[in-house]
Short mmCIF file of C-alpha atoms in Angstrom, two decimals:
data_model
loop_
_atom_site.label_atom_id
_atom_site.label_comp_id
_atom_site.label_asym_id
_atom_site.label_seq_id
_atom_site.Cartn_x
_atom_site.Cartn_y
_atom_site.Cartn_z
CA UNK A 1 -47.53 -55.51 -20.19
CA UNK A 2 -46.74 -52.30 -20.91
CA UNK A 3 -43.75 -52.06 -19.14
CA UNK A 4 -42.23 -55.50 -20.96
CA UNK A 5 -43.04 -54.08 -24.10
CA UNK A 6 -40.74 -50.77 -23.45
CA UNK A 7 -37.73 -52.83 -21.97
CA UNK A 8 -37.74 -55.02 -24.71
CA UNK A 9 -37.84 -52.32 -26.93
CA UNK A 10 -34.96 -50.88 -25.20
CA UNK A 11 -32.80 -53.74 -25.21
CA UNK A 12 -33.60 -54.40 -28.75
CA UNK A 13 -32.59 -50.66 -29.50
CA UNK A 14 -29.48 -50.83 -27.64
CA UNK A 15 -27.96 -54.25 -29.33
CA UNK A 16 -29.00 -52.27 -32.65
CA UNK A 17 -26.96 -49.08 -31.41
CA UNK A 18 -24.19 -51.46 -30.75
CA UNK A 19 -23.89 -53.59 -33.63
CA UNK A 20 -23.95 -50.54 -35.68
CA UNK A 21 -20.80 -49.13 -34.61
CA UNK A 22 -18.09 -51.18 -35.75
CA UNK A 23 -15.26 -52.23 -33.88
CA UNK A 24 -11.46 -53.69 -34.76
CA UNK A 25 -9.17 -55.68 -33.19
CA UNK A 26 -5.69 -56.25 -34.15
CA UNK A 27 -1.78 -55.63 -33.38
CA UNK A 28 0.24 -52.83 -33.72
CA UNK A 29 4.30 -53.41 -34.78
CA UNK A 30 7.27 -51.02 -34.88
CA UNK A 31 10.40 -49.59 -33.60
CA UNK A 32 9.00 -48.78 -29.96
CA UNK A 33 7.17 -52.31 -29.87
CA UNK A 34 4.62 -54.77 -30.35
CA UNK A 35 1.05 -53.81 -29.22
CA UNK A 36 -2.43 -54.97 -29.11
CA UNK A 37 -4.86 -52.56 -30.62
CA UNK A 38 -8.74 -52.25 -30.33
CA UNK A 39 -10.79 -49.36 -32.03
CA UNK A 40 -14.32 -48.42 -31.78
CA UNK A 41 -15.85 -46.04 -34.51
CA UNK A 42 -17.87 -43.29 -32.86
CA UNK A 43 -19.68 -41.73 -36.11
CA UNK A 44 -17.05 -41.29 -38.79
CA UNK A 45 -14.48 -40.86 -35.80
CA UNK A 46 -12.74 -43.90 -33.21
CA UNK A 47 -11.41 -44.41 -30.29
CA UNK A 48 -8.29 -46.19 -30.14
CA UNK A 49 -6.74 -48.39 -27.04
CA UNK A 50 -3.34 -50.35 -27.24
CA UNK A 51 -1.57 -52.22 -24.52
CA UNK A 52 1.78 -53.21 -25.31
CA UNK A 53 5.56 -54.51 -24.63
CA UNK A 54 8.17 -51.81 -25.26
CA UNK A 55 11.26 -53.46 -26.24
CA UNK A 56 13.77 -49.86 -26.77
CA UNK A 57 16.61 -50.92 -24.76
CA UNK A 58 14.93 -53.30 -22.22
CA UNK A 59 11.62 -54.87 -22.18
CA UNK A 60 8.59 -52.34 -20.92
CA UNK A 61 4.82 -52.10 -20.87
CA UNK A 62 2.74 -49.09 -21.58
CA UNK A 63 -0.97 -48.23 -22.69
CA UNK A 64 -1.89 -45.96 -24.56
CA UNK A 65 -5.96 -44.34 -25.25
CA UNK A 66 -6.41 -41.90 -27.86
CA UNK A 67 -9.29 -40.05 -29.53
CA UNK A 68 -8.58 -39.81 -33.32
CA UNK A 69 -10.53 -37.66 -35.86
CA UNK A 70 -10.90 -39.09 -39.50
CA UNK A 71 -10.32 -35.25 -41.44
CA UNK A 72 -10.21 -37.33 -44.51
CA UNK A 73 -11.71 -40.13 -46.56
CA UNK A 74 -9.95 -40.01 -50.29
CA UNK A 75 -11.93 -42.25 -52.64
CA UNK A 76 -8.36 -43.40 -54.36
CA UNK A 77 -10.00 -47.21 -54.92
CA UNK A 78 -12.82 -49.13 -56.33
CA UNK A 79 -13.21 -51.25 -53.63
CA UNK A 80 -12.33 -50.48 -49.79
CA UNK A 81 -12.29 -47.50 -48.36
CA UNK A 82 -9.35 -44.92 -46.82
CA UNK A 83 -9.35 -42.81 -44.35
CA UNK A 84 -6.81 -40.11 -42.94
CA UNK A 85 -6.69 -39.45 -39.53
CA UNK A 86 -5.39 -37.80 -36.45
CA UNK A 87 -6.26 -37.48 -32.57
CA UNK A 88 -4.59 -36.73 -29.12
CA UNK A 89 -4.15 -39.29 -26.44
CA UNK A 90 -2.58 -40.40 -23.45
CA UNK A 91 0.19 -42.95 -22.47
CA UNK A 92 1.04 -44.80 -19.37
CA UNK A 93 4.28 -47.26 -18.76
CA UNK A 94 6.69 -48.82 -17.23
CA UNK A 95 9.53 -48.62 -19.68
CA UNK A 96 13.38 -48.21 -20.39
CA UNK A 97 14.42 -45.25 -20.90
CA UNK A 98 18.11 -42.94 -22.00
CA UNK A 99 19.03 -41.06 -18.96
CA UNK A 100 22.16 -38.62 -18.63
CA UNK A 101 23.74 -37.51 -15.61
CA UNK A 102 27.41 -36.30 -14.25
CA UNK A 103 29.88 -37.35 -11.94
CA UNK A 104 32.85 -35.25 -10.61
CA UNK A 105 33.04 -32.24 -9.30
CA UNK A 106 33.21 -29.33 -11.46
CA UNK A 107 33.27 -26.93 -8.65
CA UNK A 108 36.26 -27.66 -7.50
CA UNK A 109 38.85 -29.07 -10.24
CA UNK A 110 36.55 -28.37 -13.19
CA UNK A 111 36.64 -32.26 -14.53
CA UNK A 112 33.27 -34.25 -14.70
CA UNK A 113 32.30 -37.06 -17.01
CA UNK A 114 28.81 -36.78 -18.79
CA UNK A 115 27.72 -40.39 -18.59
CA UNK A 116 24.67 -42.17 -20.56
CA UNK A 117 23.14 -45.08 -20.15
CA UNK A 118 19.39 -47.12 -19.79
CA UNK A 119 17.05 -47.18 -16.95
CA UNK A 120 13.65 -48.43 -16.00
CA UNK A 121 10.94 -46.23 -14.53
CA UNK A 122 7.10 -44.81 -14.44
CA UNK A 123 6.59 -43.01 -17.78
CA UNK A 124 3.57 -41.11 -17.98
CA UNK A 125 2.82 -38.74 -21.42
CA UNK A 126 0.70 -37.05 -24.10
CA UNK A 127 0.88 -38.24 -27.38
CA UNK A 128 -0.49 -37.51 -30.89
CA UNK A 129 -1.48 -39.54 -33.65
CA UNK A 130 -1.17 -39.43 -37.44
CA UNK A 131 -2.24 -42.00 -40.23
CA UNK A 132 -3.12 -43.72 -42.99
CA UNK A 133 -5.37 -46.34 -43.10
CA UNK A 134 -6.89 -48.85 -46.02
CA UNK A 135 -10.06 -50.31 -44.76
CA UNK A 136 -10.57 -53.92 -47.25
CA UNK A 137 -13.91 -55.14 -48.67
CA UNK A 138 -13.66 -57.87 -46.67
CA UNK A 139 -13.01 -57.33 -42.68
CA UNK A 140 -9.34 -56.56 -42.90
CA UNK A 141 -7.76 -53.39 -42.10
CA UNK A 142 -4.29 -52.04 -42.63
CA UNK A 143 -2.82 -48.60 -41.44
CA UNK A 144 0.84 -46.92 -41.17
CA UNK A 145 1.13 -44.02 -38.42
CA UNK A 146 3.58 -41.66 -36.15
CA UNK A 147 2.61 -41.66 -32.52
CA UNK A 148 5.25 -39.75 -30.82
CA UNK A 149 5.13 -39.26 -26.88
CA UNK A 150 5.86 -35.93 -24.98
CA UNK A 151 6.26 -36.28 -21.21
CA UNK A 152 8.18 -37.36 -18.32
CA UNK A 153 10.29 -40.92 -16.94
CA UNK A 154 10.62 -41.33 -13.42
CA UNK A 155 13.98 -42.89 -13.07
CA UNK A 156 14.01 -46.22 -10.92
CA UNK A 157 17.35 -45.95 -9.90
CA UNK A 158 17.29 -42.70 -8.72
CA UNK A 159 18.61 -40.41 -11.52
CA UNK A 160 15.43 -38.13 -10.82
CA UNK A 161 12.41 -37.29 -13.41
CA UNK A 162 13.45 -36.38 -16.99
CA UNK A 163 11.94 -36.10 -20.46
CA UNK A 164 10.85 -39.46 -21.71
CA UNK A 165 13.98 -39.81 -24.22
CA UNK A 166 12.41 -42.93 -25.71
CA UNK A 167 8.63 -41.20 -27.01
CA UNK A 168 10.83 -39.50 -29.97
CA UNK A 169 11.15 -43.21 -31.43
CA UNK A 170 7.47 -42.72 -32.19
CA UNK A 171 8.07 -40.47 -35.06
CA UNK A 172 9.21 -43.53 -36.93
CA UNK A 173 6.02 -44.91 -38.81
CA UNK A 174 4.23 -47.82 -37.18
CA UNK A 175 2.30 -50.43 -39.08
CA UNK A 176 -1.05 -52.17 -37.85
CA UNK A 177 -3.08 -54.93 -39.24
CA UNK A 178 -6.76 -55.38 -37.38
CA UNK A 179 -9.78 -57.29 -37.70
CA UNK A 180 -12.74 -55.46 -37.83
CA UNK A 181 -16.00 -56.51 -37.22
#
C-alpha cells in the first residue's frame, strides 16, 4: 500500500512540475525564412527550438536550439507582461549559401576572374539571440529578434568549406507570433 501511495504521489508531483512550466508554440518569419518555434520556460528563463525552411537564394532547412536568458522584465503595460532577452545556441542545415572562388591563372599571365555565385551544402554554426517580447493577457505572444549565425558551409559542389555567408542575414530583425499554453 505503501508503495502505491508514493508512486502516485510521484506522478501526481511530476504532472504538477510540468503543468507549471509553461510552454509556446508558434512560427517564426523573416528575411532568412519561415520557421516553427517551440519554447519551454525553465524558471524566469526558456529554451527555444525552431525547425525551419531557409529560402536566401534557394530553398534550405536548418534547426536551430538555443538557451536564452530573460535579463529583463520592464513593467511598460497594465496588462501583459515583457520581457528582454538573450541566449547562445546552435544551428544545423542544409542551406544555400554565397560562395566566391577564381579561375585563371595568375601565376602565369596575371589574369583571373573572381566569380560569385549560390551553392547548397552542410552548414553547421553558433548563433546568438536578442529580443523583445510582449507576452498578452490572454495566451498570445509576440516578439521581434536578431539571431545572427557564425560558422562554416560545406560547399556541395566542391568549392571547399567557407564562412556561412548567409548567417549575417540574421542581423535583420525577425518577428514571431506563438501560442502559449
Amino acid at each position: 500500500m505503501k508503495r502505491i501511495i508514493l508512486s502516485a504521489a510521484i506522478a501526481v508531483m511530476a504532472v504538477i512540475s510540468a503543468t507549471a512550466q509553461p510552454r509556446a508554440v508558434g512560427a517564426r518569419l523573416g528575411a532568412s525564412g519561415f520557421e516553427a518555434s517551440y519554447q519551454h520556460t525553465l524558471g524566469s528563463n526558456f529554451i527555444e527550438a525552431d525547425l525551419g525552411l531557409d529560402y536566401l537564394g534557394r530553398p534550405g532547412f536548418k534547426a536551430e536550439a538555443l538557451y536564452n536568458f530573460v535579463f529583463a522584465r520592464p513593467a511598460w503595460t497594465d496588462r501583459g507582461t515583457w520581457g528582454l532577452y538573450a541566449g547562445p545556441g546552435l544551428a544545423l542545415g542544409y542551406v544555400d549559401d554565397i560562395v566566391h572562388w577564381k579561375t585563371g591563372n595568375p601565376g602565369i599571365d596575371n589574369t583571373y576572374r573572381n566569380w560569385r555565385g549560390h551553392d547548397y551544402g552542410f552548414m553547421m554554426s553558433v548563433t546568438g539571440q536578442i529580443g523583445l517580447e510582449y507576452t498578452f493577457w490572454f495566451p498570445l505572444q509576440l516578439s521581434v529578434d536578431i539571431r545572427p549565425y557564425l560558422g562554416f558551409h560545406v560547399s556541395e559542389s566542391g568549392f571547399g568549406t567557407g564562412f556561412y555567408n548567409n548567417g549575417l542575414f540574421g542581423f535583420i530583425p525577425t518577428v514571431s507570433a506563438r501560442y502559449r499554453f
